Short mmCIF file of C-alpha atoms in Angstrom, two decimals:
data_model
loop_
_atom_site.label_atom_id
_atom_site.label_comp_id
_atom_site.label_asym_id
_atom_site.label_seq_id
_atom_site.Cartn_x
_atom_site.Cartn_y
_atom_site.Cartn_z
CA UNK T 1205 -40.16 15.00 15.05
CA UNK T 1206 -41.48 16.42 12.20
CA UNK T 1207 -45.47 18.08 12.72
CA UNK T 1208 -48.44 16.26 10.92
CA UNK T 1209 -49.90 18.08 7.89
CA UNK T 1210 -52.72 20.90 8.56
CA UNK T 1211 -53.79 19.10 5.42
CA UNK T 1212 -55.81 15.44 6.13
CA UNK T 1213 -53.32 13.47 4.04
CA UNK T 1214 -54.66 11.58 0.96
CA UNK T 1215 -54.76 7.73 0.65
CA UNK T 1216 -52.34 6.73 -1.06
CA UNK T 1217 -49.63 9.29 1.30
CA UNK T 1218 -51.30 6.93 3.93
CA UNK T 1219 -50.60 3.93 2.57
CA UNK T 1220 -47.17 5.12 1.70
CA UNK T 1221 -46.54 6.49 5.29
CA UNK T 1222 -47.49 3.15 6.46
CA UNK T 1223 -45.81 0.38 4.50
CA UNK T 1224 -42.62 3.15 5.60
CA UNK T 1225 -44.00 2.19 9.26
CA UNK T 1226 -43.60 -1.78 8.21
CA UNK T 1227 -40.45 -1.91 6.71
CA UNK T 1228 -39.16 0.32 9.63
CA UNK T 1229 -40.38 -2.02 11.26
CA UNK T 1230 -39.25 -5.19 10.06
CA UNK T 1231 -35.77 -3.97 9.27
CA UNK T 1232 -34.78 -3.45 13.11
CA UNK T 1233 -35.92 -7.19 13.25
CA UNK T 1234 -33.81 -7.54 11.07
CA UNK T 1235 -30.46 -5.02 13.31
CA UNK T 1236 -31.98 -6.92 16.45
CA UNK T 1237 -31.94 -10.56 15.04
CA UNK T 1238 -28.21 -10.31 13.85
CA UNK T 1239 -27.02 -8.80 16.47
CA UNK T 1240 -28.30 -11.18 18.77
CA UNK T 1241 -26.14 -14.20 16.95
CA UNK T 1242 -22.35 -11.28 17.42
CA UNK T 1243 -20.86 -10.30 20.21
CA UNK T 1244 -18.94 -7.35 21.55
CA UNK T 1245 -18.79 -4.17 19.77
CA UNK T 1246 -20.83 -5.82 16.49
CA UNK T 1247 -23.57 -6.69 18.92
CA UNK T 1248 -23.09 -2.91 19.74
CA UNK T 1249 -23.58 -1.55 16.23
CA UNK T 1250 -26.43 -3.93 15.12
CA UNK T 1251 -28.59 -2.74 17.98
CA UNK T 1252 -27.20 1.24 17.56
CA UNK T 1253 -29.30 0.13 13.58
CA UNK T 1254 -32.24 -1.23 15.20
CA UNK T 1255 -32.46 1.73 17.23
CA UNK T 1256 -32.10 4.04 15.14
CA UNK T 1257 -33.73 2.22 12.76
CA UNK T 1258 -36.51 3.08 15.75
CA UNK T 1259 -36.06 6.63 15.26
CA UNK T 1260 -38.00 6.19 11.86
CA UNK T 1261 -41.05 3.93 12.61
CA UNK T 1262 -41.67 7.50 15.59
CA UNK T 1263 -41.34 9.40 12.32
CA UNK T 1264 -43.81 7.75 10.59
CA UNK T 1265 -46.61 7.20 13.90
CA UNK T 1266 -46.29 10.51 14.39
CA UNK T 1267 -47.76 11.55 10.60
CA UNK T 1268 -49.52 9.00 10.46
CA UNK T 1269 -51.51 9.87 14.30
CA UNK T 1270 -55.14 7.86 14.39
CA UNK T 1271 -54.37 6.92 10.65
CA UNK T 1272 -52.45 4.14 11.61
CA UNK T 1273 -54.32 1.43 10.76
CA UNK T 1274 -54.28 -2.49 10.53
CA UNK T 1275 -50.25 -2.96 11.08
CA UNK T 1276 -49.78 -3.62 7.00
CA UNK T 1277 -46.67 -6.76 5.98
CA UNK T 1278 -43.29 -5.49 5.00
CA UNK T 1279 -42.38 -5.76 1.22
CA UNK T 1280 -41.12 -9.02 0.48
CA UNK T 1281 -37.89 -8.34 0.60
CA UNK T 1282 -37.55 -7.35 4.32
CA UNK T 1283 -39.45 -10.26 5.50
CA UNK T 1284 -37.20 -12.81 3.44
CA UNK T 1285 -34.97 -10.83 5.05
CA UNK T 1286 -36.16 -10.90 8.44
CA UNK T 1287 -36.09 -14.73 7.64
CA UNK T 1288 -32.28 -14.76 6.24
CA UNK T 1289 -31.25 -13.52 10.01
CA UNK T 1290 -33.05 -16.56 11.54
CA UNK T 1291 -31.97 -18.73 10.40
CA UNK T 1292 -27.88 -17.66 9.39
CA UNK T 1293 -27.35 -14.35 10.89
CA UNK T 1294 -23.89 -14.09 8.70
CA UNK T 1295 -22.21 -12.11 5.46
CA UNK T 1296 -25.20 -13.07 3.34
CA UNK T 1297 -27.50 -11.31 5.18
CA UNK T 1298 -25.64 -8.03 5.65
CA UNK T 1299 -24.71 -7.67 2.05
CA UNK T 1300 -28.51 -7.79 1.00
CA UNK T 1301 -29.26 -4.77 4.40
CA UNK T 1302 -26.12 -3.04 2.24
CA UNK T 1303 -28.70 -3.08 -0.36
CA UNK T 1304 -31.50 -2.23 0.73
CA UNK T 1305 -30.39 0.47 2.81
CA UNK T 1306 -28.29 1.90 -0.59
CA UNK T 1307 -32.07 1.79 -2.28
CA UNK T 1308 -33.52 4.00 0.33
CA UNK T 1309 -36.52 5.90 -1.03
CA UNK T 1310 -36.18 8.68 1.07
CA UNK T 1311 -34.05 10.75 -0.58
CA UNK T 1312 -36.50 11.50 -2.96
CA UNK T 1313 -40.12 11.31 -0.97
CA UNK T 1314 -40.78 14.75 0.33
CA UNK T 1315 -41.96 13.36 3.64
CA UNK T 1316 -39.13 12.36 5.14
CA UNK T 1317 -36.76 14.06 6.19
CA UNK T 1318 -32.74 15.00 5.22
CA UNK T 1319 -32.24 13.67 8.59
CA UNK T 1320 -33.52 10.05 8.07
CA UNK T 1321 -32.84 10.11 4.21
CA UNK T 1322 -28.48 10.54 5.50
CA UNK T 1323 -29.35 8.10 8.55
CA UNK T 1324 -29.62 5.24 5.97
CA UNK T 1325 -26.78 6.38 3.22
CA UNK T 1326 -24.54 6.35 6.75
CA UNK T 1327 -26.56 2.59 7.72
CA UNK T 1328 -25.36 1.83 4.27
CA UNK T 1329 -21.40 2.30 5.18
CA UNK T 1330 -21.79 0.79 8.39
CA UNK T 1331 -23.24 -2.53 7.30
CA UNK T 1332 -20.75 -2.38 4.55
CA UNK T 1333 -18.20 -2.51 6.98
CA UNK T 1334 -18.96 -4.85 9.18
CA UNK T 1335 -20.42 -7.61 5.96
CA UNK T 1336 -16.03 -6.99 5.27
CA UNK T 1337 -15.04 -8.20 7.89
CA UNK T 1338 -17.14 -11.59 7.22
CA UNK T 1339 -15.95 -11.36 3.29
CA UNK T 1340 -12.09 -11.29 4.33
CA UNK T 1341 -12.91 -14.12 6.38
CA UNK T 1342 -14.50 -16.19 3.64
CA UNK T 1343 -13.13 -14.18 0.66
CA UNK T 1344 -10.01 -17.13 -0.14
CA UNK T 1345 -12.81 -19.73 0.17
CA UNK T 1346 -14.76 -18.01 -1.22
CA UNK T 1347 -13.53 -17.19 -4.61
CA UNK T 1348 -12.81 -20.94 -5.29
CA UNK T 1349 -15.04 -21.73 -5.08
CA UNK T 1350 -17.39 -19.80 -7.13
CA UNK T 1351 -14.79 -20.33 -9.23
CA UNK T 1352 -14.26 -23.80 -9.08
CA UNK T 1353 -18.68 -24.31 -9.54
CA UNK T 1354 -18.44 -21.56 -12.14
CA UNK T 1355 -15.37 -23.65 -14.22
CA UNK T 1356 -17.58 -27.17 -13.74
CA UNK T 1357 -20.06 -25.41 -15.14
CA UNK T 1358 -19.08 -23.76 -18.04
CA UNK T 1359 -16.12 -26.18 -18.75
CA UNK T 1360 -17.94 -29.82 -19.11
CA UNK T 1361 -21.17 -28.33 -20.56
CA UNK T 1362 -18.35 -27.49 -23.30
CA UNK T 1363 -16.68 -29.88 -23.61
CA UNK T 1364 -20.70 -31.84 -23.46
CA UNK T 1365 -21.82 -30.30 -26.14
CA UNK T 1366 -18.70 -30.00 -28.18
CA UNK T 1367 -18.74 -33.95 -28.55
CA UNK T 1368 -21.59 -34.37 -28.46
CA UNK T 1369 -22.35 -32.25 -31.74
CA UNK T 1370 -19.67 -34.93 -33.42
CA UNK T 1371 -22.35 -37.25 -33.57
CA UNK T 1372 -21.09 -39.75 -31.69
CA UNK T 1373 -22.59 -41.77 -29.34
CA UNK T 1374 -24.47 -40.95 -25.80
CA UNK T 1375 -22.14 -43.56 -24.22
CA UNK T 1376 -19.56 -41.97 -25.42
CA UNK T 1377 -20.99 -37.86 -24.03
CA UNK T 1378 -21.02 -39.73 -21.21
CA UNK T 1379 -18.22 -40.97 -20.65
CA UNK T 1380 -16.34 -37.88 -21.60
CA UNK T 1381 -18.57 -35.46 -19.19
CA UNK T 1382 -17.22 -37.62 -16.33
CA UNK T 1383 -14.33 -37.92 -17.48
CA UNK T 1384 -13.94 -33.95 -17.93
CA UNK T 1385 -15.81 -33.90 -14.18
CA UNK T 1386 -12.84 -36.24 -12.48
CA UNK T 1387 -10.17 -33.74 -14.39
CA UNK T 1388 -11.56 -31.60 -14.08
CA UNK T 1389 -11.96 -31.57 -10.29
CA UNK T 1390 -8.69 -32.75 -9.70
CA UNK T 1391 -7.24 -30.30 -11.64
CA UNK T 1392 -8.63 -27.63 -9.68
CA UNK T 1393 -8.07 -28.51 -6.39
CA UNK T 1394 -4.34 -29.22 -7.05
CA UNK T 1395 -3.98 -25.96 -9.08
CA UNK T 1396 -6.21 -24.09 -6.80
CA UNK T 1397 -3.51 -25.99 -2.89
CA UNK T 1398 -0.46 -25.11 -5.38
CA UNK T 1399 -1.16 -21.10 -6.11
CA UNK T 1400 -2.86 -20.78 -2.16
CA UNK T 1401 -0.08 -22.51 -1.04
CA UNK T 1402 2.89 -20.98 -2.55
CA UNK T 1403 0.52 -16.99 -2.50
CA UNK T 1404 0.82 -17.94 1.18
CA UNK T 1405 5.01 -18.35 1.12
CA UNK T 1406 5.40 -15.28 -0.68
CA UNK T 1407 3.90 -13.15 1.97
CA UNK T 1408 5.49 -14.21 4.79
CA UNK T 1409 8.88 -14.16 3.49
CA UNK T 1410 8.15 -10.37 2.55
CA UNK T 1411 6.85 -10.16 6.10
CA UNK T 1412 9.00 -8.83 8.84
CA UNK T 1413 10.77 -10.38 11.70
CA UNK T 1414 8.63 -9.94 14.82
CA UNK T 1415 11.85 -9.78 16.73
CA UNK T 1416 13.80 -7.51 15.29
CA UNK T 1417 13.28 -4.38 17.19
CA UNK T 1418 14.84 -6.77 19.73
CA UNK T 1419 18.43 -5.12 18.12
CA UNK T 1420 17.26 -1.47 18.13
CA UNK T 1421 19.58 -0.89 21.57
CA UNK T 1422 22.67 -2.66 21.05
CA UNK T 1423 22.96 -0.71 17.22
CA UNK T 1424 25.53 1.56 16.56
CA UNK T 1425 24.55 5.06 16.91
CA UNK T 1426 26.92 7.13 14.23
CA UNK T 1427 26.53 4.46 11.92
CA UNK T 1428 22.36 3.79 12.12
CA UNK T 1429 21.59 1.16 10.19
CA UNK T 1430 17.49 1.39 12.00
CA UNK T 1431 17.38 4.58 8.62
CA UNK T 1432 18.07 1.78 6.58
CA UNK T 1433 15.48 0.11 7.64
CA UNK T 1434 12.97 3.40 7.41
CA UNK T 1435 14.20 4.42 4.37
CA UNK T 1436 13.93 0.19 2.59
CA UNK T 1437 10.49 0.89 3.90
CA UNK T 1438 9.08 4.28 2.23
CA UNK T 1439 9.75 7.04 4.14
CA UNK T 1440 12.99 9.44 2.50
CA UNK T 1441 16.69 10.00 3.61
CA UNK T 1442 15.77 12.91 5.68
CA UNK T 1443 12.96 11.89 7.64
CA UNK T 1444 14.30 8.33 8.15
CA UNK T 1445 16.72 9.77 9.51
CA UNK T 1446 15.23 12.00 11.60
CA UNK T 1447 13.09 8.93 12.86
CA UNK T 1448 15.92 7.17 13.50
CA UNK T 1449 16.88 9.52 16.37
CA UNK T 1450 14.56 10.53 17.57
CA UNK T 1451 14.49 6.71 18.64
CA UNK T 1452 18.26 6.73 19.54
CA UNK T 1453 17.94 9.59 21.22
CA UNK T 1454 15.00 7.98 23.82
CA UNK T 1455 17.39 4.96 25.49
CA UNK T 1456 19.08 7.44 27.50
CA UNK T 1457 15.88 6.70 30.42
CA UNK T 1458 13.93 3.80 31.40
CA UNK T 1459 10.12 5.83 30.28
CA UNK T 1460 12.20 6.15 27.15
CA UNK T 1461 13.04 3.07 26.66
CA UNK T 1462 9.23 1.69 26.74
CA UNK T 1463 8.54 4.24 24.04
CA UNK T 1464 11.65 2.98 21.56
CA UNK T 1465 10.60 -0.01 22.10
CA UNK T 1466 7.29 0.01 20.94
CA UNK T 1467 8.20 3.01 18.16
CA UNK T 1468 10.26 -0.46 17.20
CA UNK T 1469 7.60 -2.38 17.57
CA UNK T 1470 5.25 -0.29 14.96
CA UNK T 1471 8.30 0.81 12.68
CA UNK T 1472 10.45 -2.47 12.04
CA UNK T 1473 8.36 -4.87 12.04
CA UNK T 1474 4.62 -3.15 10.41
CA UNK T 1475 5.03 -4.42 6.24
CA UNK T 1476 4.24 -0.68 5.46
CA UNK T 1477 5.81 2.41 7.05
CA UNK T 1478 4.60 4.98 5.36
CA UNK T 1479 6.04 9.09 5.40
CA UNK T 1480 5.48 9.99 8.30
CA UNK T 1481 6.47 7.00 10.26
CA UNK T 1482 3.29 5.69 11.01
CA UNK T 1483 2.62 1.85 10.57
CA UNK T 1484 0.20 -0.75 8.33
CA UNK T 1485 -1.22 -3.57 9.19
CA UNK T 1486 0.58 -5.85 11.38
CA UNK T 1487 2.81 -3.23 13.89
CA UNK T 1488 2.09 -3.31 17.88
CA UNK T 1489 -1.29 -4.01 19.35
CA UNK T 1490 -3.08 -5.65 16.00
CA UNK T 1491 -5.37 -8.71 16.55
CA UNK T 1492 -3.35 -12.00 16.71
CA UNK T 1493 -4.92 -14.37 14.18
CA UNK T 1494 -4.33 -15.65 10.66
CA UNK T 1495 -2.44 -13.02 9.21
CA UNK T 1496 -3.90 -13.70 6.18
CA UNK T 1497 -6.42 -15.27 6.65
CA UNK T 1498 -8.37 -13.61 3.77
CA UNK T 1499 -6.58 -15.88 1.85
CA UNK T 1500 -7.51 -19.11 3.69
CA UNK T 1501 -5.37 -21.69 3.85
CA UNK T 1502 -3.93 -24.28 0.82
CA UNK T 1503 -5.84 -27.09 2.23
CA UNK T 1504 -9.85 -25.23 2.01
CA UNK T 1505 -9.15 -23.49 -1.24
CA UNK T 1506 -8.35 -26.75 -2.75
CA UNK T 1507 -10.74 -29.12 -1.25
CA UNK T 1508 -13.61 -26.27 -2.14
CA UNK T 1509 -12.23 -26.08 -5.78
CA UNK T 1510 -12.97 -29.33 -5.83
CA UNK T 1511 -15.81 -29.99 -4.48
CA UNK T 1512 -17.63 -27.45 -6.19
CA UNK T 1513 -16.02 -27.69 -9.48
CA UNK T 1514 -17.45 -31.41 -9.33
CA UNK T 1515 -20.52 -30.50 -8.26
CA UNK T 1516 -20.78 -28.03 -10.94
CA UNK T 1517 -19.80 -30.73 -13.62
CA UNK T 1518 -22.04 -32.90 -13.06
CA UNK T 1519 -24.91 -31.26 -14.77
CA UNK T 1520 -24.27 -31.22 -17.72
CA UNK T 1521 -23.94 -34.34 -17.47
CA UNK T 1522 -27.09 -35.54 -15.46
CA UNK T 1523 -29.61 -35.84 -18.54
CA UNK T 1524 -27.03 -38.75 -20.17
CA UNK T 1525 -26.71 -40.36 -17.52
CA UNK T 1526 -31.07 -40.51 -17.64
CA UNK T 1527 -30.45 -42.33 -20.77
CA UNK T 1528 -31.04 -38.92 -22.92
CA UNK T 1529 -29.36 -37.98 -25.95
CA UNK T 1530 -29.50 -36.11 -28.76
CA UNK T 1531 -31.17 -32.48 -29.08
CA UNK T 1532 -32.98 -33.14 -26.20
CA UNK T 1533 -29.70 -33.91 -23.69
CA UNK T 1534 -28.71 -30.90 -25.22
CA UNK T 1535 -31.18 -28.70 -23.97
CA UNK T 1536 -32.01 -29.34 -20.64
CA UNK T 1537 -28.11 -29.48 -19.97
CA UNK T 1538 -27.70 -26.33 -21.37
CA UNK T 1539 -31.45 -25.43 -18.77
CA UNK T 1540 -29.85 -26.60 -15.86
CA UNK T 1541 -26.17 -25.69 -16.78
CA UNK T 1542 -28.44 -21.95 -17.75
CA UNK T 1543 -29.79 -21.47 -14.40
CA UNK T 1544 -26.75 -22.73 -12.27
CA UNK T 1545 -25.33 -20.24 -13.55
CA UNK T 1546 -27.42 -17.92 -12.82
CA UNK T 1547 -27.50 -18.52 -9.26
CA UNK T 1548 -24.16 -18.52 -9.33
CA UNK T 1549 -24.35 -15.36 -10.37
CA UNK T 1550 -26.42 -13.74 -8.32
CA UNK T 1551 -24.67 -15.20 -5.51
CA UNK T 1552 -21.85 -13.37 -6.43
CA UNK T 1553 -23.45 -10.07 -6.97
CA UNK T 1554 -25.43 -10.53 -3.42
CA UNK T 1555 -22.29 -11.23 -2.02
CA UNK T 1556 -19.85 -7.86 -3.09
CA UNK T 1557 -22.63 -6.10 -2.58
CA UNK T 1558 -23.96 -4.84 -6.71
CA UNK T 1559 -26.51 -5.55 -8.34
CA UNK T 1560 -27.89 -9.75 -8.88
CA UNK T 1561 -29.34 -9.63 -11.25
CA UNK T 1562 -26.42 -7.46 -13.89
CA UNK T 1563 -24.08 -10.01 -12.34
CA UNK T 1564 -26.03 -13.36 -13.28
CA UNK T 1565 -27.20 -12.40 -16.87
CA UNK T 1566 -23.01 -11.62 -17.00
CA UNK T 1567 -22.37 -14.79 -15.64
CA UNK T 1568 -24.91 -16.47 -18.04
CA UNK T 1569 -23.57 -14.37 -20.67
CA UNK T 1570 -19.94 -15.53 -20.81
CA UNK T 1571 -20.57 -19.80 -20.14
CA UNK T 1572 -22.68 -19.83 -22.51
CA UNK T 1573 -20.90 -17.92 -25.33
CA UNK T 1574 -18.29 -20.75 -24.37
CA UNK T 1575 -20.27 -23.08 -24.61
CA UNK T 1576 -21.92 -21.69 -27.86
CA UNK T 1577 -18.16 -21.91 -29.60
CA UNK T 1578 -17.19 -25.01 -28.06
CA UNK T 1579 -20.76 -26.78 -29.81
CA UNK T 1580 -20.49 -24.91 -33.17
CA UNK T 1581 -16.36 -26.33 -33.79
CA UNK T 1582 -17.86 -29.74 -32.49
CA UNK T 1583 -20.36 -29.29 -35.87
CA UNK T 1584 -17.76 -28.29 -37.89
CA UNK T 1585 -15.58 -31.26 -37.47
CA UNK T 1586 -18.03 -33.73 -36.93
CA UNK T 1587 -19.37 -32.82 -40.88
CA UNK T 1588 -16.10 -32.85 -41.75
CA UNK T 1589 -15.48 -36.22 -40.43
CA UNK T 1590 -18.82 -37.92 -41.71
#
């Protein structure tokens, strides 16, 4: 524990310490709220993070001494995280907490200890790892959803603006926008289904036979076909021969046979065998479940892509659905799509651990750039027809 400064703290220092105290308490509550929704090791990890925030809280309490004052509110960001944790408790909150830990001011604050700054850095890595589990589970469907929504926004805005710039009536623009919505959503859904199904089939074709190890005891020791398996998996000729010899050498006793069985499980059935014979994902003892969970299923990807493309593509059509036309409809459609692009970009930034504002602005620039090019082409085409 740190000792209070011999000189009285300034009012600015007291305000800063009180704010740190409030933030630490709020972050501890976030972790405990998240822990309530988890089980097993994830719950234990989140509870441990909350306890660590409690140690930081004690540091600021000791510095403040009798000057703790009335409890302060945590900053808005941390309070919102607490609300999200109670309502959702998802990877979204973990991604936000990852960014919060990365922005800790303790490394540059003379009143915080070096251990506290190190804690915050490690907390960020712990939360990153926890969030990675959730990202892996939703990455396939999330990719299709974000790609579908963004494509619907940009492509249909470009279509509507391009057709509208030629000077046709608002009825034609509306019909074109609806047709673009339906055609694009169906195309996206079908494309995602074929893409994900094909990817899963390719990966399944490359997955080793889980029963291949049963043939090990029956192999010809002199021909040593087992060495070819290890060589095909990336080991050198000498290492493969030594590994295979080690496997065959243990077949004389029951205990060794059990060891060889496990070695066969780890070496023969693993998708990747490194130079030292270690196995990668898929080795014995790996958790049951979908081996390609991060890709998602073909139907999940197709439905997500269809729905999110349609939800994005309807936005540029809304002004025309309500009877607007001309420049008014163009401006309103552009503003609505711009807000949606900012939203999808920010969500991607938050979930990926990146800066949400930068990702949002990038999404906006790309979308408006594509729509602007199409609008200019529509103006040019309309001029040539007049």
